[in-house]
PDB file of C-alpha atoms in Angstrom:
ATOM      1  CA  UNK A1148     -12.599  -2.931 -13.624  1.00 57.00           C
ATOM      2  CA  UNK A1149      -9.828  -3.298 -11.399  1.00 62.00           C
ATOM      3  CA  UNK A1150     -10.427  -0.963  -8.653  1.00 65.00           C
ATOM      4  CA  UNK A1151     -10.999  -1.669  -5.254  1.00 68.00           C
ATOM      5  CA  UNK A1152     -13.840   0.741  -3.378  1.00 69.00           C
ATOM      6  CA  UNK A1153     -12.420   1.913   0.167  1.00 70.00           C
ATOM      7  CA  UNK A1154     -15.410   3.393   2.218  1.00 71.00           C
ATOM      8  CA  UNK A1155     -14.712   2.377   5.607  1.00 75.00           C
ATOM      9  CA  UNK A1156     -12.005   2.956   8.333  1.00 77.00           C
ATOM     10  CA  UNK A1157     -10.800   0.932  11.267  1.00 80.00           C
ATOM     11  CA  UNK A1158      -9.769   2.967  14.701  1.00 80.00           C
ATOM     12  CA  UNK A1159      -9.282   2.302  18.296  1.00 83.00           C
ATOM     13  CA  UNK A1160     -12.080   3.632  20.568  1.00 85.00           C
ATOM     14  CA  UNK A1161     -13.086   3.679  23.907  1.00 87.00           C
ATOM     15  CA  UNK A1162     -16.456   1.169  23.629  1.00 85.00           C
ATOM     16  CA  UNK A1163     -18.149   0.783  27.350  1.00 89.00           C
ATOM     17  CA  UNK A1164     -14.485   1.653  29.061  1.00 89.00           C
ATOM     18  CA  UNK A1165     -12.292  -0.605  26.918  1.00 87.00           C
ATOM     19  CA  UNK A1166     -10.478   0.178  24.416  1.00 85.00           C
ATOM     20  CA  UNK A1167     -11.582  -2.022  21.231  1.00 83.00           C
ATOM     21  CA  UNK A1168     -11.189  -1.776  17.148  1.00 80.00           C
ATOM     22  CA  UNK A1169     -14.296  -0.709  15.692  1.00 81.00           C
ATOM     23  CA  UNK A1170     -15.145  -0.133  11.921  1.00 80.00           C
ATOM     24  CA  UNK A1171     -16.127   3.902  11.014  1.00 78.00           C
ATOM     25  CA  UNK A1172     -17.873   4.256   8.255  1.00 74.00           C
ATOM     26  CA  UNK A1173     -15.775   6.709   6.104  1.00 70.00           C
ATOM     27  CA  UNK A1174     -12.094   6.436   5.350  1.00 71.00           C
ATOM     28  CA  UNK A1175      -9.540   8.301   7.698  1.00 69.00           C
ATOM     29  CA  UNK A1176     -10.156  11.730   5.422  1.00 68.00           C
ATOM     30  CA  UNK A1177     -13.619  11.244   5.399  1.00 66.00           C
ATOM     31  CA  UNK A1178     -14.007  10.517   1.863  1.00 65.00           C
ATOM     32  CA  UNK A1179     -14.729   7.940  -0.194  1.00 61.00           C
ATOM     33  CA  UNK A1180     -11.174   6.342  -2.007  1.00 62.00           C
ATOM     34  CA  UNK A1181     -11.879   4.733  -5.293  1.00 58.00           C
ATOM     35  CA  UNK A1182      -8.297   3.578  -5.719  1.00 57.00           C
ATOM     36  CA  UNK A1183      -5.603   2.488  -5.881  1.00 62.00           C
ATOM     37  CA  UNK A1184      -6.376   0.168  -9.156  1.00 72.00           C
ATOM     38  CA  UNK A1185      -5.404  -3.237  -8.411  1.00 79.00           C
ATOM     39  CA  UNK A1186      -2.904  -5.402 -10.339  1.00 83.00           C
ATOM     40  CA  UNK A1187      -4.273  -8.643 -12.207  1.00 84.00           C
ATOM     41  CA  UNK A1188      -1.988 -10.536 -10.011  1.00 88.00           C
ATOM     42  CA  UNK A1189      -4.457  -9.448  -6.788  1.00 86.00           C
ATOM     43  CA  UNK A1190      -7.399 -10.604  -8.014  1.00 82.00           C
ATOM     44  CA  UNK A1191      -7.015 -14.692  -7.889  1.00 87.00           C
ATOM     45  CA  UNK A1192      -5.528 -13.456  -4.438  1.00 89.00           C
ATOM     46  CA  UNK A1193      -8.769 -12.153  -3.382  1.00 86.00           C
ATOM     47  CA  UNK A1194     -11.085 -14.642  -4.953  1.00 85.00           C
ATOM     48  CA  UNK A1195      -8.980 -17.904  -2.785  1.00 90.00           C
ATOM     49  CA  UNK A1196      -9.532 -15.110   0.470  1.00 89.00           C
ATOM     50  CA  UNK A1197     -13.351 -15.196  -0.577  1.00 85.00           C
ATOM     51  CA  UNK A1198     -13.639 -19.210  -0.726  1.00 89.00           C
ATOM     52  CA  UNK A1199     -11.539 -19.446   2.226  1.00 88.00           C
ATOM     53  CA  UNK A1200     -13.570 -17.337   4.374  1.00 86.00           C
ATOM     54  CA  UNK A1201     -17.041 -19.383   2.927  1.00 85.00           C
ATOM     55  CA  UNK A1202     -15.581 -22.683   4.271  1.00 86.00           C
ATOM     56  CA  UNK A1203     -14.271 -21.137   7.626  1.00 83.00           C
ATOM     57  CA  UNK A1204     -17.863 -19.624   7.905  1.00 80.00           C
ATOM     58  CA  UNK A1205     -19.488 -23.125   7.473  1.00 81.00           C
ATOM     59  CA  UNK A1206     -16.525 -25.414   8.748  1.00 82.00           C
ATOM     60  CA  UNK A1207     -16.184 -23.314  12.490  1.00 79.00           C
ATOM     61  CA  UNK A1208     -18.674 -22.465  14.619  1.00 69.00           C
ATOM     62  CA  UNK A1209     -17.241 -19.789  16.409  1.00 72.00           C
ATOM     63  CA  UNK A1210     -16.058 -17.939  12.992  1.00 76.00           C
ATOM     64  CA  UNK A1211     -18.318 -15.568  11.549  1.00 77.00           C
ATOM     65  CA  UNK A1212     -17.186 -12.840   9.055  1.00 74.00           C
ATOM     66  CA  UNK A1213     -20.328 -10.549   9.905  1.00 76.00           C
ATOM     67  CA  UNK A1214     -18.839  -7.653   8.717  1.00 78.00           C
ATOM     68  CA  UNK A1215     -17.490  -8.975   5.481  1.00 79.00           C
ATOM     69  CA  UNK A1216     -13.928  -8.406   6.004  1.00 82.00           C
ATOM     70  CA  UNK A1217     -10.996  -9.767   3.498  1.00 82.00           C
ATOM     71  CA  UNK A1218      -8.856 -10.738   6.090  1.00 84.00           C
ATOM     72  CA  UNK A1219     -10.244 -11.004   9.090  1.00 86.00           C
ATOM     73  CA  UNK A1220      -8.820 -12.536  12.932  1.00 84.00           C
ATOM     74  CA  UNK A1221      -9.127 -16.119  13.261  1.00 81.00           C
ATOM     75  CA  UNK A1222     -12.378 -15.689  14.736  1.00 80.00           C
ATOM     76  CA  UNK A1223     -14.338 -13.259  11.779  1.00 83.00           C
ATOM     77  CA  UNK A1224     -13.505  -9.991  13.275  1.00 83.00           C
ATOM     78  CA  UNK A1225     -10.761  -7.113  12.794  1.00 84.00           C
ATOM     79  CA  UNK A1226      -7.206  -7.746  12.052  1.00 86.00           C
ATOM     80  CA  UNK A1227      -5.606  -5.801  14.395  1.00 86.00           C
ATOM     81  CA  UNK A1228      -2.305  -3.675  13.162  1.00 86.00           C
ATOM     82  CA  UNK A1229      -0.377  -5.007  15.839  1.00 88.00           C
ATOM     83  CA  UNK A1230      -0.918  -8.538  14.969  1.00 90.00           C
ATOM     84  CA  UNK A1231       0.302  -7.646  11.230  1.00 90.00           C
ATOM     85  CA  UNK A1232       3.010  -5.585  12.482  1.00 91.00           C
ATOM     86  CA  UNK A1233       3.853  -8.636  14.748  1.00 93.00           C
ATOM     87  CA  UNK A1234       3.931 -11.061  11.761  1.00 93.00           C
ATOM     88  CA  UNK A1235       5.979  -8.904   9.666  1.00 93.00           C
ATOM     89  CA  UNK A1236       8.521  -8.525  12.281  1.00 93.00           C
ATOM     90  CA  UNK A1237       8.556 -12.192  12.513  1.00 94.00           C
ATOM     91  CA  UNK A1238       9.104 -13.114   8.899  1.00 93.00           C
ATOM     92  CA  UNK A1239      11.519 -10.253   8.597  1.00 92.00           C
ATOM     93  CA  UNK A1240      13.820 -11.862  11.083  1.00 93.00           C
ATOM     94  CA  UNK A1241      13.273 -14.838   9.822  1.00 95.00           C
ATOM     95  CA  UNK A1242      14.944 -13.768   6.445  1.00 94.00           C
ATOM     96  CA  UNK A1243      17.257 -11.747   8.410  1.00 93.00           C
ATOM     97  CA  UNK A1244      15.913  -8.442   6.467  1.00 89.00           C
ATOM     98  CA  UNK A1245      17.097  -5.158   9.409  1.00 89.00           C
ATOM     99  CA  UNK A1246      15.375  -2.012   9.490  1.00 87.00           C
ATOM    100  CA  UNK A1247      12.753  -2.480   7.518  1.00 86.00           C
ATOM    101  CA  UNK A1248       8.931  -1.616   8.110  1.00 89.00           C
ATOM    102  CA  UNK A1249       5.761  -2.402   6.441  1.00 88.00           C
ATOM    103  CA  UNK A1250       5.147   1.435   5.778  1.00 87.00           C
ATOM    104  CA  UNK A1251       8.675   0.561   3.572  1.00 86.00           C
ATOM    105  CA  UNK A1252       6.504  -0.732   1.098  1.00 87.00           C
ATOM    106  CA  UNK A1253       4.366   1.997   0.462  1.00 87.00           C
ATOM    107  CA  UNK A1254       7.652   4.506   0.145  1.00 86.00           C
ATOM    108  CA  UNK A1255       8.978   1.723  -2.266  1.00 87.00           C
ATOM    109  CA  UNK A1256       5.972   1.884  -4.147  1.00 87.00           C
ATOM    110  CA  UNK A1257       5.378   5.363  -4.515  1.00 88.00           C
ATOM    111  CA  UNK A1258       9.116   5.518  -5.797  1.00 88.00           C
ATOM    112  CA  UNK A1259       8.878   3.349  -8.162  1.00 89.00           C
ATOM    113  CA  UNK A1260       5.660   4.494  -9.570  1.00 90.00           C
ATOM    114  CA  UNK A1261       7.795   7.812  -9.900  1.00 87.00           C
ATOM    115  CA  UNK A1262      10.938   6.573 -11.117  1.00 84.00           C
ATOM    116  CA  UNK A1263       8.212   4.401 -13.736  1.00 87.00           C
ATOM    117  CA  UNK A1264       5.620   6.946 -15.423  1.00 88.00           C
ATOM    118  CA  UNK A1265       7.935  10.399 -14.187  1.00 85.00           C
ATOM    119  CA  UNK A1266       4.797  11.654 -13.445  1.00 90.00           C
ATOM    120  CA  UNK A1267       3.847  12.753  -9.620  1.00 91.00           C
ATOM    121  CA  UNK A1268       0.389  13.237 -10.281  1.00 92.00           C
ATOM    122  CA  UNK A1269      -0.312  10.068 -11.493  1.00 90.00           C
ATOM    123  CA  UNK A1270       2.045   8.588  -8.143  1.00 89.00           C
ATOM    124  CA  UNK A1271      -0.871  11.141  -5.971  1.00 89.00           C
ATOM    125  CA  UNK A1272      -3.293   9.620  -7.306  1.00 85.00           C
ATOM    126  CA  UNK A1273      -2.472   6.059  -6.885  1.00 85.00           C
ATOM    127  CA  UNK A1274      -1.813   6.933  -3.217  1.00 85.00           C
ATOM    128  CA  UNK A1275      -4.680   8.345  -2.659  1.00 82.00           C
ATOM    129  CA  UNK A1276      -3.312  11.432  -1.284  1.00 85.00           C
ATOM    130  CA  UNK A1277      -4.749  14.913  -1.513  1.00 85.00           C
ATOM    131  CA  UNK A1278      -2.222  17.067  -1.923  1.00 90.00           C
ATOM    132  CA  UNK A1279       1.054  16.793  -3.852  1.00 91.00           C
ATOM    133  CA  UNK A1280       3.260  17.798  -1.265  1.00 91.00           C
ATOM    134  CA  UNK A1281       2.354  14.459   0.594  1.00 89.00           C
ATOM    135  CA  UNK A1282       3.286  12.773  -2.173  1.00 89.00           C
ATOM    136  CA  UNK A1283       6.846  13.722  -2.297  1.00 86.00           C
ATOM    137  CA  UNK A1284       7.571  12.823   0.992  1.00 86.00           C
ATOM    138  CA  UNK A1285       6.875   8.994  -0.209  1.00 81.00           C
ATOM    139  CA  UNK A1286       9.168   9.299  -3.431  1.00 79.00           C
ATOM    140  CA  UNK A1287      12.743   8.741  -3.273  1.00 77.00           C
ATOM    141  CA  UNK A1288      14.791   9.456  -6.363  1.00 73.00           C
ATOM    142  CA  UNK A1289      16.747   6.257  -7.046  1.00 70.00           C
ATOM    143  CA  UNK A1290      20.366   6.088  -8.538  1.00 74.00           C
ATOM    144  CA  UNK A1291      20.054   4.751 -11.859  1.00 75.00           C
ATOM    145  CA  UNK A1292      16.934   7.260 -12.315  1.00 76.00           C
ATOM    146  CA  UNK A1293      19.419   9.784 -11.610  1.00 78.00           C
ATOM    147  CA  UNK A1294      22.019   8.138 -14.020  1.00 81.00           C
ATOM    148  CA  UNK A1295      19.474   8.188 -17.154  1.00 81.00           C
ATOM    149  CA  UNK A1296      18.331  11.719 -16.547  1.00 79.00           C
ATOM    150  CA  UNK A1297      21.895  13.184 -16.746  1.00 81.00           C
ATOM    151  CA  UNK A1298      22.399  10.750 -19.453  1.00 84.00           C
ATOM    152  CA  UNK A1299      19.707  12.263 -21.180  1.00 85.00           C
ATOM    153  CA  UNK A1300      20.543  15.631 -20.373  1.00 83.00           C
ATOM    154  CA  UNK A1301      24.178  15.068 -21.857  1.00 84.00           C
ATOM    155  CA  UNK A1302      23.011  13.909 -24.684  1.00 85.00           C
ATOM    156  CA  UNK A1303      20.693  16.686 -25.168  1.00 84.00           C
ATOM    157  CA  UNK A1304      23.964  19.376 -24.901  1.00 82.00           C
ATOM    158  CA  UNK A1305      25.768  17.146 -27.060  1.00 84.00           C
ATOM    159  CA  UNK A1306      23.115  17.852 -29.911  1.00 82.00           C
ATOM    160  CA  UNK A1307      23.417  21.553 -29.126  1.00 81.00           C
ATOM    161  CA  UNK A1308      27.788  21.526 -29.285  1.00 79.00           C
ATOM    162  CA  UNK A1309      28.515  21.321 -26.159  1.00 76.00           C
ATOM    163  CA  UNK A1310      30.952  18.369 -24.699  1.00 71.00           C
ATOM    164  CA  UNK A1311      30.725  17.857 -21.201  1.00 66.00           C
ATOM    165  CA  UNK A1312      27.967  18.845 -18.792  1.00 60.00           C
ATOM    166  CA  UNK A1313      29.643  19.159 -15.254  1.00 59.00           C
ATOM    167  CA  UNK A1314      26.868  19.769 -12.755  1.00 58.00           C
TER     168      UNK A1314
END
């Protein structure tokens, strides 16, 4: 069916004085997401992650995936942001790539959803967001886009007489 069910949140929370990562059970708006749908490419992606994390589970002791993450620490429990964040940065610079975050990909996304279907709704809903407003702060317009719509819009004075469109 090629949807993915998000129902639960990870924070940071004070837990007996420290400050820990601790599953909530409700997203960050406090609703249910059933989306984004997921490519086919994702899904042998997530089916090695599953047989991995049976064979860490019976191959190390101290692993144990208890709350039945997809990609947990090394040790079963929560990825932290930081660490991914950390990793990124690492391969980044490792390719030389400047400037860029992870967030980047969900801008580039969202943009080329747009620039794909030239439909914002159907960009909000892949998001997940709530309103569309959100939404266009994640889109960017990109050149050739730009190129093909006043190509399009030329063409479309040509049929009614007129030469040149000068914007």
């Amino acid at each position: 069916n090629n949807i993915i069910h998000v129902h639960k949140t990870v924070i940071r929370d004070k837990v007996n004085g420290a400050t820990k990562l601790v599953i909530q059970n409700h997203t960050k708006g406090k609703k249910p997401r059933d989306n984004p749908p997921l490519s086919k490419d994702i899904y042998p992606v997530l089916e090695s992650q599953k047989e991995k994390l049976k064979e860490y589970e019976t191959k190390y002791l101290n692993f144990s995936n208890a709350d039945n993450l997809i990609f947990p620490n090394s040790k079963g429990g929560i990825l932290s942001s930081t660490r991914i964040r950390k990793d990124f940065h690492d391969i980044c610079a490792a390719i030389n790539l400047k400037g860029f975050k992870l967030h980047s990909f969900r801008h580039t996304c969202a943009s080329l959803i747009l620039n794909e279907t030239n439909d914002i709704m159907i960009a909000k809903t892949i998001l997940g967001h709530e309103h569309v407003g959100t939404t266009l702060i994640y889109t960017h317009v990109l050149e050739e886009s730009k190129k093909q719509c006043i190509d399009k819009v030329s063409d479309k004075f040509k049929g009614m007489g007129i030469r040149y469109l000068s914007i």
